[in-house]
Amino acid sequence: LYRYEDGKIVRIENWKDGELIRTKTFMPTDLGRTVIESDLLTGIVTRQLYDLEDKLLSDETRDGSNIVKSTYIYEEDLLVEQKIASPGIRKKHLFYYNSDGSLQTERVIKEDMLIKEIFYNFGKKEVEKVYRDNSLILIVFYENGEKISEERIQ
Protein backbone atom coordinates (compact mmCIF):
# COMPACT_ATOMS: atom_id res chain seq x y z
CA LEU A 1 0.00 0.00 0.00
CA TYR A 2 1.44 3.37 -1.06
CA ARG A 3 0.56 6.63 0.69
CA TYR A 4 1.16 10.03 -0.90
CA GLU A 5 1.01 13.64 0.29
CA ASP A 6 1.17 16.52 -2.19
CA GLY A 7 2.11 14.05 -4.94
CA LYS A 8 5.12 12.67 -3.05
CA ILE A 9 5.36 9.23 -1.52
CA VAL A 10 5.46 9.33 2.28
CA ARG A 11 4.90 5.70 3.27
CA ILE A 12 4.89 2.18 1.87
CA GLU A 13 3.15 -0.58 3.80
CA ASN A 14 3.48 -4.31 3.16
CA TRP A 15 0.65 -6.47 4.41
CA LYS A 16 0.31 -10.26 4.55
CA ASP A 17 -2.89 -12.05 5.50
CA GLY A 18 -4.32 -8.82 6.95
CA GLU A 19 -1.24 -8.16 9.09
CA LEU A 20 1.15 -5.22 8.62
CA ILE A 21 4.62 -6.77 8.26
CA ARG A 22 6.84 -3.95 6.92
CA THR A 23 6.74 -0.17 6.64
CA LYS A 24 8.93 2.34 4.84
CA THR A 25 8.50 6.01 5.72
CA PHE A 26 9.95 8.91 3.70
CA MET A 27 10.55 12.24 5.47
CA PRO A 28 11.97 15.36 3.80
CA THR A 29 14.71 17.23 5.67
CA ASP A 30 16.61 20.46 5.03
CA LEU A 31 19.56 18.39 3.76
CA GLY A 32 17.59 15.85 1.69
CA ARG A 33 15.45 13.09 3.12
CA THR A 34 15.34 10.39 5.76
CA VAL A 35 13.95 6.93 5.06
CA ILE A 36 12.97 4.62 7.92
CA GLU A 37 12.22 0.98 7.16
CA SER A 38 10.75 -1.26 9.86
CA ASP A 39 10.36 -5.02 9.58
CA LEU A 40 7.63 -5.76 12.09
CA LEU A 41 8.26 -9.52 11.97
CA THR A 42 11.96 -9.37 12.86
CA GLY A 43 12.07 -6.05 14.71
CA ILE A 44 14.87 -4.78 12.47
CA VAL A 45 14.74 -1.01 11.85
CA THR A 46 16.92 0.82 9.30
CA ARG A 47 17.26 4.61 9.08
CA GLN A 48 18.89 6.09 5.96
CA LEU A 49 19.86 9.72 5.35
CA TYR A 50 20.11 10.99 1.77
CA ASP A 51 21.35 14.36 0.54
CA LEU A 52 19.53 16.67 -1.88
CA GLU A 53 21.14 14.83 -4.82
CA ASP A 54 19.73 11.53 -3.45
CA LYS A 55 23.14 10.15 -2.46
CA LEU A 56 23.12 7.90 0.60
CA LEU A 57 25.08 9.67 3.35
CA SER A 58 24.52 7.32 6.27
CA ASP A 59 22.48 4.42 7.50
CA GLU A 60 21.85 2.79 10.82
CA THR A 61 20.37 -0.66 11.33
CA ARG A 62 19.04 -1.78 14.70
CA ASP A 63 18.33 -5.41 15.44
CA GLY A 64 17.41 -5.49 19.09
CA SER A 65 20.43 -4.12 20.93
CA ASN A 66 22.78 -4.67 17.96
CA ILE A 67 23.41 -1.43 16.01
CA VAL A 68 25.36 -1.18 12.75
CA LYS A 69 26.16 2.32 11.45
CA SER A 70 27.57 3.19 8.03
CA THR A 71 28.71 6.48 6.57
CA TYR A 72 29.41 7.15 2.90
CA ILE A 73 31.88 9.60 1.36
CA TYR A 74 31.74 10.74 -2.26
CA GLU A 75 34.06 12.57 -4.61
CA GLU A 76 31.90 14.22 -7.21
CA ASP A 77 29.29 11.52 -7.94
CA LEU A 78 31.46 8.51 -7.09
CA LEU A 79 31.39 6.64 -3.79
CA VAL A 80 34.98 6.52 -2.51
CA GLU A 81 34.57 5.29 1.06
CA GLN A 82 32.09 3.44 3.24
CA LYS A 83 32.80 3.23 6.97
CA ILE A 84 30.96 0.59 8.99
CA ALA A 85 30.84 0.47 12.78
CA SER A 86 29.13 -1.97 15.09
CA PRO A 87 29.95 -3.02 18.66
CA GLY A 88 33.57 -4.18 18.61
CA ILE A 89 33.99 -3.90 14.82
CA ARG A 90 35.33 -1.11 12.61
CA LYS A 91 35.49 -1.72 8.89
CA LYS A 92 35.82 0.42 5.79
CA HIS A 93 35.55 -0.11 2.07
CA LEU A 94 37.68 2.08 -0.21
CA PHE A 95 36.63 2.38 -3.86
CA TYR A 96 38.94 3.31 -6.74
CA TYR A 97 37.78 4.15 -10.26
CA ASN A 98 39.16 4.26 -13.80
CA SER A 99 39.29 7.57 -15.64
CA ASP A 100 35.94 6.68 -17.28
CA GLY A 101 34.29 6.40 -13.84
CA SER A 102 33.97 2.60 -13.76
CA LEU A 103 34.88 0.80 -10.54
CA GLN A 104 38.40 -0.61 -10.75
CA THR A 105 39.33 -1.73 -7.23
CA GLU A 106 37.68 -2.16 -3.85
CA ARG A 107 39.75 -2.54 -0.68
CA VAL A 108 38.22 -3.76 2.57
CA ILE A 109 39.98 -2.83 5.80
CA LYS A 110 38.92 -4.20 9.19
CA GLU A 111 40.43 -2.87 12.42
CA ASP A 112 43.14 -1.09 10.36
CA MET A 113 44.16 -4.31 8.57
CA LEU A 114 43.64 -5.08 4.89
CA ILE A 115 41.37 -8.14 4.61
CA LYS A 116 40.29 -8.09 0.96
CA GLU A 117 40.98 -6.50 -2.42
CA ILE A 118 38.68 -6.92 -5.39
CA PHE A 119 39.88 -6.00 -8.88
CA TYR A 120 36.99 -5.40 -11.27
CA ASN A 121 36.93 -5.79 -15.03
CA PHE A 122 33.21 -5.79 -15.76
CA GLY A 123 31.95 -8.34 -18.23
CA LYS A 124 35.24 -10.20 -18.10
CA LYS A 125 37.49 -11.61 -15.40
CA GLU A 126 37.64 -10.38 -11.82
CA VAL A 127 40.14 -11.18 -9.09
CA GLU A 128 39.58 -11.19 -5.33
CA LYS A 129 42.55 -11.29 -2.95
CA VAL A 130 41.97 -12.27 0.67
CA TYR A 131 44.36 -11.31 3.47
CA ARG A 132 44.94 -12.42 7.06
CA ASP A 133 47.13 -10.26 9.30
CA ASN A 134 47.92 -8.14 6.22
CA SER A 135 49.36 -11.20 4.44
CA LEU A 136 47.87 -12.59 1.23
CA ILE A 137 46.34 -16.04 1.86
CA LEU A 138 43.95 -16.62 -1.07
CA ILE A 139 43.36 -15.45 -4.63
CA VAL A 140 39.96 -16.17 -6.21
CA PHE A 141 39.37 -15.81 -9.94
CA TYR A 142 35.93 -15.03 -11.40
CA GLU A 143 34.65 -14.96 -14.94
CA ASN A 144 31.27 -13.45 -15.76
CA GLY A 145 30.51 -13.33 -12.03
CA GLU A 146 31.18 -17.05 -11.44
CA LYS A 147 34.12 -18.44 -9.50
CA ILE A 148 36.39 -20.36 -11.85
CA SER A 149 39.36 -21.12 -9.60
CA GLU A 150 41.21 -20.22 -6.44
CA GLU A 151 44.82 -20.29 -5.37
CA ARG A 152 45.81 -20.72 -1.74
CA ILE A 153 48.95 -18.90 -0.60
CA GLN A 154 51.17 -20.10 2.33
mmCIF file of N, CA, C and O in Angstrom, residues 40-130:
data_model
loop_
_atom_site.group_PDB
_atom_site.id
_atom_site.type_symbol
_atom_site.label_atom_id
_atom_site.label_comp_id
_atom_site.label_asym_id
_atom_site.label_seq_id
_atom_site.Cartn_x
_atom_site.Cartn_y
_atom_site.Cartn_z
ATOM 1 N N LEU A 40 8.370 -5.496 10.871
ATOM 2 C CA LEU A 40 7.626 -5.760 12.095
ATOM 3 C C LEU A 40 7.693 -7.225 12.515
ATOM 4 O O LEU A 40 7.398 -7.548 13.659
ATOM 5 N N LEU A 41 8.118 -8.104 11.615
ATOM 6 C CA LEU A 41 8.261 -9.517 11.967
ATOM 7 C C LEU A 41 9.574 -9.784 12.696
ATOM 8 O O LEU A 41 9.620 -10.561 13.648
ATOM 9 N N THR A 42 10.645 -9.140 12.252
ATOM 10 C CA THR A 42 11.959 -9.374 12.859
ATOM 11 C C THR A 42 12.356 -8.307 13.870
ATOM 12 O O THR A 42 13.279 -8.521 14.661
ATOM 13 N N GLY A 43 11.709 -7.149 13.817
ATOM 14 C CA GLY A 43 12.066 -6.050 14.706
ATOM 15 C C GLY A 43 13.235 -5.223 14.204
ATOM 16 O O GLY A 43 13.698 -4.309 14.883
ATOM 17 N N ILE A 44 13.730 -5.514 13.020
ATOM 18 C CA ILE A 44 14.871 -4.778 12.468
ATOM 19 C C ILE A 44 14.392 -3.434 11.905
ATOM 20 O O ILE A 44 13.430 -3.377 11.149
ATOM 21 N N VAL A 45 15.080 -2.359 12.310
ATOM 22 C CA VAL A 45 14.744 -1.008 11.853
ATOM 23 C C VAL A 45 15.981 -0.389 11.212
ATOM 24 O O VAL A 45 17.066 -0.411 11.791
ATOM 25 N N THR A 46 15.819 0.156 10.009
ATOM 26 C CA THR A 46 16.916 0.815 9.304
ATOM 27 C C THR A 46 16.532 2.256 9.021
ATOM 28 O O THR A 46 15.446 2.530 8.529
ATOM 29 N N ARG A 47 17.453 3.176 9.348
ATOM 30 C CA ARG A 47 17.264 4.611 9.081
ATOM 31 C C ARG A 47 18.352 5.043 8.108
ATOM 32 O O ARG A 47 19.531 4.827 8.366
ATOM 33 N N GLN A 48 17.948 5.637 6.975
ATOM 34 C CA GLN A 48 18.890 6.087 5.958
ATOM 35 C C GLN A 48 18.731 7.580 5.742
ATOM 36 O O GLN A 48 17.607 8.079 5.682
ATOM 37 N N LEU A 49 19.858 8.280 5.612
ATOM 38 C CA LEU A 49 19.862 9.715 5.350
ATOM 39 C C LEU A 49 20.442 9.960 3.969
ATOM 40 O O LEU A 49 21.549 9.496 3.666
ATOM 41 N N TYR A 50 19.686 10.660 3.129
ATOM 42 C CA TYR A 50 20.107 10.993 1.767
ATOM 43 C C TYR A 50 20.277 12.497 1.649
ATOM 44 O O TYR A 50 19.552 13.262 2.289
ATOM 45 N N ASP A 51 21.192 12.930 0.777
ATOM 46 C CA ASP A 51 21.355 14.363 0.541
ATOM 47 C C ASP A 51 20.367 14.828 -0.529
ATOM 48 O O ASP A 51 19.548 14.039 -1.016
ATOM 49 N N LEU A 52 20.454 16.102 -0.892
ATOM 50 C CA LEU A 52 19.534 16.669 -1.875
ATOM 51 C C LEU A 52 19.710 16.070 -3.267
ATOM 52 O O LEU A 52 18.804 16.128 -4.090
ATOM 53 N N GLU A 53 20.890 15.480 -3.535
ATOM 54 C CA GLU A 53 21.138 14.825 -4.820
ATOM 55 C C GLU A 53 20.787 13.339 -4.773
ATOM 56 O O GLU A 53 21.099 12.592 -5.689
ATOM 57 N N ASP A 54 20.181 12.907 -3.674
ATOM 58 C CA ASP A 54 19.731 11.530 -3.451
ATOM 59 C C ASP A 54 20.887 10.542 -3.287
ATOM 60 O O ASP A 54 20.762 9.363 -3.576
ATOM 61 N N LYS A 55 22.029 11.025 -2.792
ATOM 62 C CA LYS A 55 23.145 10.148 -2.462
ATOM 63 C C LYS A 55 22.994 9.712 -1.006
ATOM 64 O O LYS A 55 22.715 10.530 -0.129
ATOM 65 N N LEU A 56 23.193 8.436 -0.759
ATOM 66 C CA LEU A 56 23.117 7.903 0.599
ATOM 67 C C LEU A 56 24.303 8.420 1.398
ATOM 68 O O LEU A 56 25.459 8.208 1.016
ATOM 69 N N LEU A 57 24.028 9.123 2.510
ATOM 70 C CA LEU A 57 25.083 9.673 3.354
ATOM 71 C C LEU A 57 25.382 8.781 4.550
ATOM 72 O O LEU A 57 26.527 8.658 4.978
ATOM 73 N N SER A 58 24.329 8.184 5.117
ATOM 74 C CA SER A 58 24.524 7.319 6.275
ATOM 75 C C SER A 58 23.333 6.394 6.422
ATOM 76 O O SER A 58 22.246 6.663 5.911
ATOM 77 N N ASP A 59 23.578 5.291 7.110
ATOM 78 C CA ASP A 59 22.477 4.421 7.495
ATOM 79 C C ASP A 59 22.798 3.786 8.836
ATOM 80 O O ASP A 59 23.953 3.697 9.241
ATOM 81 N N GLU A 60 21.737 3.426 9.514
ATOM 82 C CA GLU A 60 21.852 2.793 10.822
ATOM 83 C C GLU A 60 20.820 1.682 10.884
ATOM 84 O O GLU A 60 19.647 1.912 10.619
ATOM 85 N N THR A 61 21.267 0.475 11.208
ATOM 86 C CA THR A 61 20.365 -0.662 11.326
ATOM 87 C C THR A 61 20.389 -1.160 12.761
ATOM 88 O O THR A 61 21.464 -1.408 13.309
ATOM 89 N N ARG A 62 19.188 -1.284 13.332
ATOM 90 C CA ARG A 62 19.045 -1.784 14.701
ATOM 91 C C ARG A 62 18.310 -3.113 14.664
ATOM 92 O O ARG A 62 17.237 -3.223 14.094
ATOM 93 N N ASP A 63 18.933 -4.093 15.285
ATOM 94 C CA ASP A 63 18.334 -5.413 15.437
ATOM 95 C C ASP A 63 18.414 -5.740 16.918
ATOM 96 O O ASP A 63 19.429 -6.252 17.394
ATOM 97 N N GLY A 64 17.356 -5.380 17.635
ATOM 98 C CA GLY A 64 17.406 -5.494 19.093
ATOM 99 C C GLY A 64 18.421 -4.509 19.625
ATOM 100 O O GLY A 64 18.377 -3.323 19.334
ATOM 101 N N SER A 65 19.404 -5.004 20.381
ATOM 102 C CA SER A 65 20.431 -4.116 20.934
ATOM 103 C C SER A 65 21.636 -3.987 20.008
ATOM 104 O O SER A 65 22.537 -3.193 20.266
ATOM 105 N N ASN A 66 21.674 -4.749 18.920
ATOM 106 C CA ASN A 66 22.777 -4.666 17.959
ATOM 107 C C ASN A 66 22.534 -3.500 16.999
ATOM 108 O O ASN A 66 21.493 -3.427 16.365
ATOM 109 N N ILE A 67 23.517 -2.602 16.886
ATOM 110 C CA ILE A 67 23.406 -1.432 16.015
ATOM 111 C C ILE A 67 24.595 -1.416 15.061
ATOM 112 O O ILE A 67 25.744 -1.520 15.488
ATOM 113 N N VAL A 68 24.315 -1.303 13.765
ATOM 114 C CA VAL A 68 25.360 -1.177 12.747
ATOM 115 C C VAL A 68 25.164 0.175 12.069
ATOM 116 O O VAL A 68 24.084 0.460 11.555
ATOM 117 N N LYS A 69 26.217 0.992 12.068
ATOM 118 C CA LYS A 69 26.162 2.318 11.453
ATOM 119 C C LYS A 69 27.145 2.381 10.302
ATOM 120 O O LYS A 69 28.272 1.914 10.418
ATOM 121 N N SER A 70 26.707 2.980 9.198
ATOM 122 C CA SER A 70 27.568 3.185 8.033
ATOM 123 C C SER A 70 27.509 4.640 7.613
ATOM 124 O O SER A 70 26.447 5.261 7.674
ATOM 125 N N THR A 71 28.656 5.158 7.174
ATOM 126 C CA THR A 71 28.707 6.484 6.571
ATOM 127 C C THR A 71 29.359 6.344 5.204
ATOM 128 O O THR A 71 30.193 5.462 4.982
ATOM 129 N N TYR A 72 28.975 7.234 4.287
ATOM 130 C CA TYR A 72 29.406 7.150 2.895
ATOM 131 C C TYR A 72 30.023 8.475 2.491
ATOM 132 O O TYR A 72 29.471 9.534 2.781
ATOM 133 N N ILE A 73 31.174 8.406 1.803
ATOM 134 C CA ILE A 73 31.880 9.600 1.364
ATOM 135 C C ILE A 73 32.013 9.543 -0.161
ATOM 136 O O ILE A 73 32.388 8.499 -0.714
ATOM 137 N N TYR A 74 31.720 10.654 -0.799
ATOM 138 C CA TYR A 74 31.738 10.741 -2.265
ATOM 139 C C TYR A 74 32.743 11.777 -2.716
ATOM 140 O O TYR A 74 32.984 12.761 -2.022
ATOM 141 N N GLU A 75 33.310 11.544 -3.879
ATOM 142 C CA GLU A 75 34.061 12.566 -4.610
ATOM 143 C C GLU A 75 33.324 12.735 -5.909
ATOM 144 O O GLU A 75 33.197 11.781 -6.684
ATOM 145 N N GLU A 76 32.816 13.936 -6.112
ATOM 146 C CA GLU A 76 31.904 14.218 -7.214
ATOM 147 C C GLU A 76 30.717 13.267 -7.071
ATOM 148 O O GLU A 76 30.077 13.269 -6.047
ATOM 149 N N ASP A 77 30.426 12.431 -8.041
ATOM 150 C CA ASP A 77 29.287 11.519 -7.936
ATOM 151 C C ASP A 77 29.691 10.098 -7.589
ATOM 152 O O ASP A 77 28.854 9.198 -7.587
ATOM 153 N N LEU A 78 30.971 9.865 -7.307
ATOM 154 C CA LEU A 78 31.456 8.506 -7.087
ATOM 155 C C LEU A 78 31.680 8.217 -5.608
ATOM 156 O O LEU A 78 32.328 8.992 -4.898
ATOM 157 N N LEU A 79 31.172 7.084 -5.153
ATOM 158 C CA LEU A 79 31.394 6.635 -3.785
ATOM 159 C C LEU A 79 32.854 6.243 -3.643
ATOM 160 O O LEU A 79 33.355 5.415 -4.405
ATOM 161 N N VAL A 80 33.567 6.837 -2.692
ATOM 162 C CA VAL A 80 34.981 6.517 -2.511
ATOM 163 C C VAL A 80 35.259 5.816 -1.187
ATOM 164 O O VAL A 80 36.297 5.170 -1.040
ATOM 165 N N GLU A 81 34.332 5.933 -0.231
ATOM 166 C CA GLU A 81 34.573 5.294 1.059
ATOM 167 C C GLU A 81 33.265 4.998 1.767
ATOM 168 O O GLU A 81 32.343 5.810 1.771
ATOM 169 N N GLN A 82 33.202 3.814 2.363
ATOM 170 C CA GLN A 82 32.094 3.437 3.240
ATOM 171 C C GLN A 82 32.714 2.984 4.553
ATOM 172 O O GLN A 82 33.550 2.071 4.569
ATOM 173 N N LYS A 83 32.334 3.617 5.649
ATOM 174 C CA LYS A 83 32.800 3.231 6.975
ATOM 175 C C LYS A 83 31.657 2.526 7.687
ATOM 176 O O LYS A 83 30.526 3.016 7.683
ATOM 177 N N ILE A 84 31.968 1.389 8.309
ATOM 178 C CA ILE A 84 30.959 0.587 8.994
ATOM 179 C C ILE A 84 31.417 0.386 10.434
ATOM 180 O O ILE A 84 32.562 -0.012 10.676
ATOM 181 N N ALA A 85 30.523 0.655 11.366
ATOM 182 C CA ALA A 85 30.843 0.465 12.781
ATOM 183 C C ALA A 85 29.706 -0.274 13.465
ATOM 184 O O ALA A 85 28.531 0.029 13.262
ATOM 185 N N SER A 86 30.071 -1.259 14.232
ATOM 186 C CA SER A 86 29.129 -1.971 15.086
ATOM 187 C C SER A 86 29.892 -2.317 16.349
ATOM 188 O O SER A 86 31.118 -2.186 16.390
ATOM 189 N N PRO A 87 29.227 -2.755 17.411
ATOM 190 C CA PRO A 87 29.949 -3.024 18.663
ATOM 191 C C PRO A 87 31.157 -3.940 18.438
ATOM 192 O O PRO A 87 31.022 -5.063 17.969
ATOM 193 N N GLY A 88 32.345 -3.408 18.708
ATOM 194 C CA GLY A 88 33.572 -4.182 18.608
ATOM 195 C C GLY A 88 34.140 -4.334 17.211
ATOM 196 O O GLY A 88 35.167 -4.988 17.043
ATOM 197 N N ILE A 89 33.514 -3.734 16.194
ATOM 198 C CA ILE A 89 33.989 -3.900 14.818
ATOM 199 C C ILE A 89 34.042 -2.546 14.112
ATOM 200 O O ILE A 89 33.087 -1.782 14.152
ATOM 201 N N ARG A 90 35.181 -2.270 13.479
ATOM 202 C CA ARG A 90 35.329 -1.105 12.607
ATOM 203 C C ARG A 90 35.826 -1.612 11.263
ATOM 204 O O ARG A 90 36.820 -2.324 11.184
ATOM 205 N N LYS A 91 35.120 -1.257 10.223
ATOM 206 C CA LYS A 91 35.494 -1.724 8.888
ATOM 207 C C LYS A 91 35.268 -0.588 7.900
ATOM 208 O O LYS A 91 34.376 0.232 8.092
ATOM 209 N N LYS A 92 36.086 -0.554 6.845
ATOM 210 C CA LYS A 92 35.825 0.419 5.794
ATOM 211 C C LYS A 92 36.131 -0.196 4.442
ATOM 212 O O LYS A 92 36.985 -1.066 4.307
ATOM 213 N N HIS A 93 35.383 0.276 3.458
ATOM 214 C CA HIS A 93 35.551 -0.106 2.065
ATOM 215 C C HIS A 93 36.043 1.134 1.331
ATOM 216 O O HIS A 93 35.429 2.196 1.434
ATOM 217 N N LEU A 94 37.141 0.992 0.601
ATOM 218 C CA LEU A 94 37.679 2.082 -0.209
ATOM 219 C C LEU A 94 37.487 1.707 -1.665
ATOM 220 O O LEU A 94 37.819 0.587 -2.072
ATOM 221 N N PHE A 95 36.949 2.639 -2.455
ATOM 222 C CA PHE A 95 36.626 2.377 -3.857
ATOM 223 C C PHE A 95 37.503 3.250 -4.753
ATOM 224 O O PHE A 95 37.629 4.452 -4.520
ATOM 225 N N TYR A 96 38.078 2.620 -5.784
ATOM 226 C CA TYR A 96 38.945 3.310 -6.741
ATOM 227 C C TYR A 96 38.377 3.104 -8.139
ATOM 228 O O TYR A 96 37.936 1.999 -8.474
ATOM 229 N N TYR A 97 38.432 4.152 -8.953
ATOM 230 C CA TYR A 97 37.775 4.149 -10.259
ATOM 231 C C TYR A 97 38.755 4.424 -11.385
ATOM 232 O O TYR A 97 39.770 5.101 -11.188
ATOM 233 N N ASN A 98 38.423 3.928 -12.583
ATOM 234 C CA ASN A 98 39.160 4.257 -13.801
ATOM 235 C C ASN A 98 38.817 5.684 -14.209
ATOM 236 O O ASN A 98 37.866 6.278 -13.697
ATOM 237 N N SER A 99 39.547 6.208 -15.172
ATOM 238 C CA SER A 99 39.294 7.573 -15.640
ATOM 239 C C SER A 99 37.902 7.720 -16.253
ATOM 240 O O SER A 99 37.353 8.816 -16.282
ATOM 241 N N ASP A 100 37.293 6.610 -16.717
ATOM 242 C CA ASP A 100 35.936 6.682 -17.277
ATOM 243 C C ASP A 100 34.853 6.561 -16.211
ATOM 244 O O ASP A 100 33.664 6.546 -16.514
ATOM 245 N N GLY A 101 35.261 6.456 -14.927
ATOM 246 C CA GLY A 101 34.292 6.398 -13.840
ATOM 247 C C GLY A 101 33.831 4.999 -13.482
ATOM 248 O O GLY A 101 32.982 4.843 -12.602
ATOM 249 N N SER A 102 34.371 3.964 -14.115
ATOM 250 C CA SER A 102 33.969 2.600 -13.761
ATOM 251 C C SER A 102 34.825 2.098 -12.593
ATOM 252 O O SER A 102 36.011 2.412 -12.488
ATOM 253 N N LEU A 103 34.200 1.318 -11.731
ATOM 254 C CA LEU A 103 34.879 0.802 -10.542
ATOM 255 C C LEU A 103 36.025 -0.108 -10.952
ATOM 256 O O LEU A 103 35.852 -1.039 -11.729
ATOM 257 N N GLN A 104 37.210 0.164 -10.412
ATOM 258 C CA GLN A 104 38.400 -0.605 -10.745
ATOM 259 C C GLN A 104 38.799 -1.524 -9.597
ATOM 260 O O GLN A 104 39.065 -2.704 -9.798
ATOM 261 N N THR A 105 38.846 -0.977 -8.373
ATOM 262 C CA THR A 105 39.332 -1.734 -7.231
ATOM 263 C C THR A 105 38.519 -1.379 -5.989
ATOM 264 O O THR A 105 38.140 -0.222 -5.807
ATOM 265 N N GLU A 106 38.293 -2.377 -5.158
ATOM 266 C CA GLU A 106 37.684 -2.163 -3.845
ATOM 267 C C GLU A 106 38.602 -2.791 -2.814
ATOM 268 O O GLU A 106 39.024 -3.936 -2.965
ATOM 269 N N ARG A 107 38.933 -2.030 -1.787
ATOM 270 C CA ARG A 107 39.752 -2.543 -0.683
ATOM 271 C C ARG A 107 38.894 -2.545 0.574
ATOM 272 O O ARG A 107 38.212 -1.570 0.863
ATOM 273 N N VAL A 108 38.968 -3.639 1.326
ATOM 274 C CA VAL A 108 38.219 -3.764 2.573
ATOM 275 C C VAL A 108 39.224 -3.829 3.714
ATOM 276 O O VAL A 108 40.123 -4.679 3.709
ATOM 277 N N ILE A 109 39.066 -2.928 4.664
ATOM 278 C CA ILE A 109 39.977 -2.826 5.797
ATOM 279 C C ILE A 109 39.160 -3.006 7.072
ATOM 280 O O ILE A 109 38.149 -2.342 7.273
ATOM 281 N N LYS A 110 39.608 -3.924 7.923
ATOM 282 C CA LYS A 110 38.915 -4.196 9.189
ATOM 283 C C LYS A 110 39.912 -4.005 10.321
ATOM 284 O O LYS A 110 41.000 -4.594 10.294
ATOM 285 N N GLU A 111 39.547 -3.169 11.282
ATOM 286 C CA GLU A 111 40.427 -2.874 12.419
ATOM 287 C C GLU A 111 41.831 -2.496 11.936
ATOM 288 O O GLU A 111 42.832 -2.990 12.441
ATOM 289 N N ASP A 112 41.897 -1.624 10.917
ATOM 290 C CA ASP A 112 43.144 -1.092 10.358
ATOM 291 C C ASP A 112 44.010 -2.135 9.648
ATOM 292 O O ASP A 112 45.197 -1.918 9.437
ATOM 293 N N MET A 113 43.416 -3.288 9.306
ATOM 294 C CA MET A 113 44.159 -4.315 8.571
ATOM 295 C C MET A 113 43.439 -4.643 7.274
ATOM 296 O O MET A 113 42.222 -4.830 7.266
ATOM 297 N N LEU A 114 44.198 -4.716 6.181
ATOM 298 C CA LEU A 114 43.641 -5.083 4.889
ATOM 299 C C LEU A 114 43.157 -6.530 4.954
ATOM 300 O O LEU A 114 43.915 -7.424 5.338
ATOM 301 N N ILE A 115 41.882 -6.762 4.604
ATOM 302 C CA ILE A 115 41.372 -8.139 4.609
ATOM 303 C C ILE A 115 40.958 -8.612 3.220
ATOM 304 O O ILE A 115 40.870 -9.807 2.983
ATOM 305 N N LYS A 116 40.723 -7.672 2.287
ATOM 306 C CA LYS A 116 40.288 -8.092 0.961
ATOM 307 C C LYS A 116 40.531 -6.980 -0.047
ATOM 308 O O LYS A 116 40.376 -5.808 0.262
ATOM 309 N N GLU A 117 40.914 -7.396 -1.270
ATOM 310 C CA GLU A 117 40.982 -6.501 -2.419
ATOM 311 C C GLU A 117 40.231 -7.176 -3.548
ATOM 312 O O GLU A 117 40.403 -8.377 -3.777
ATOM 313 N N ILE A 118 39.417 -6.398 -4.246
ATOM 314 C CA ILE A 118 38.682 -6.921 -5.394
ATOM 315 C C ILE A 118 39.043 -6.050 -6.589
ATOM 316 O O ILE A 118 38.924 -4.826 -6.528
ATOM 317 N N PHE A 119 39.506 -6.705 -7.652
ATOM 318 C CA PHE A 119 39.883 -6.001 -8.878
ATOM 319 C C PHE A 119 38.806 -6.295 -9.910
ATOM 320 O O PHE A 119 38.590 -7.449 -10.279
ATOM 321 N N TYR A 120 38.133 -5.248 -10.371
ATOM 322 C CA TYR A 120 36.991 -5.402 -11.271
ATOM 323 C C TYR A 120 37.390 -5.165 -12.718
ATOM 324 O O TYR A 120 38.151 -4.260 -13.025
ATOM 325 N N ASN A 121 36.831 -5.982 -13.591
ATOM 326 C CA ASN A 121 36.935 -5.787 -15.029
ATOM 327 C C ASN A 121 35.592 -6.262 -15.571
ATOM 328 O O ASN A 121 35.452 -7.405 -15.981
ATOM 329 N N PHE A 122 34.595 -5.405 -15.510
ATOM 330 C CA PHE A 122 33.206 -5.785 -15.763
ATOM 331 C C PHE A 122 33.022 -6.491 -17.102
ATOM 332 O O PHE A 122 33.564 -6.080 -18.108
ATOM 333 N N GLY A 123 32.251 -7.574 -17.047
ATOM 334 C CA GLY A 123 31.948 -8.344 -18.232
ATOM 335 C C GLY A 123 33.039 -9.335 -18.579
ATOM 336 O O GLY A 123 32.916 -10.105 -19.505
ATOM 337 N N LYS A 124 34.115 -9.312 -17.803
ATOM 338 C CA LYS A 124 35.243 -10.198 -18.100
ATOM 339 C C LYS A 124 35.667 -10.896 -16.815
ATOM 340 O O LYS A 124 34.839 -11.396 -16.076
ATOM 341 N N LYS A 125 36.941 -10.924 -16.568
ATOM 342 C CA LYS A 125 37.485 -11.607 -15.404
ATOM 343 C C LYS A 125 37.645 -10.643 -14.240
ATOM 344 O O LYS A 125 37.949 -9.473 -14.434
ATOM 345 N N GLU A 126 37.438 -11.157 -13.036
ATOM 346 C CA GLU A 126 37.639 -10.381 -11.824
ATOM 347 C C GLU A 126 38.487 -11.205 -10.873
ATOM 348 O O GLU A 126 38.471 -12.433 -10.904
ATOM 349 N N VAL A 127 39.237 -10.518 -10.025
ATOM 350 C CA VAL A 127 40.136 -11.179 -9.092
ATOM 351 C C VAL A 127 39.856 -10.646 -7.695
ATOM 352 O O VAL A 127 39.730 -9.437 -7.492
ATOM 353 N N GLU A 128 39.768 -11.566 -6.730
ATOM 354 C CA GLU A 128 39.583 -11.194 -5.334
ATOM 355 C C GLU A 128 40.761 -11.746 -4.551
ATOM 356 O O GLU A 128 41.085 -12.929 -4.643
ATOM 357 N N LYS A 129 41.428 -10.879 -3.798
ATOM 358 C CA LYS A 129 42.548 -11.291 -2.950
ATOM 359 C C LYS A 129 42.125 -11.167 -1.496
ATOM 360 O O LYS A 129 41.587 -10.140 -1.090
ATOM 361 N N VAL A 130 42.365 -12.223 -0.736
ATOM 362 C CA VAL A 130 41.967 -12.269 0.672
ATOM 363 C C VAL A 130 43.229 -12.278 1.528
ATOM 364 O O VAL A 130 44.194 -13.001 1.233
#
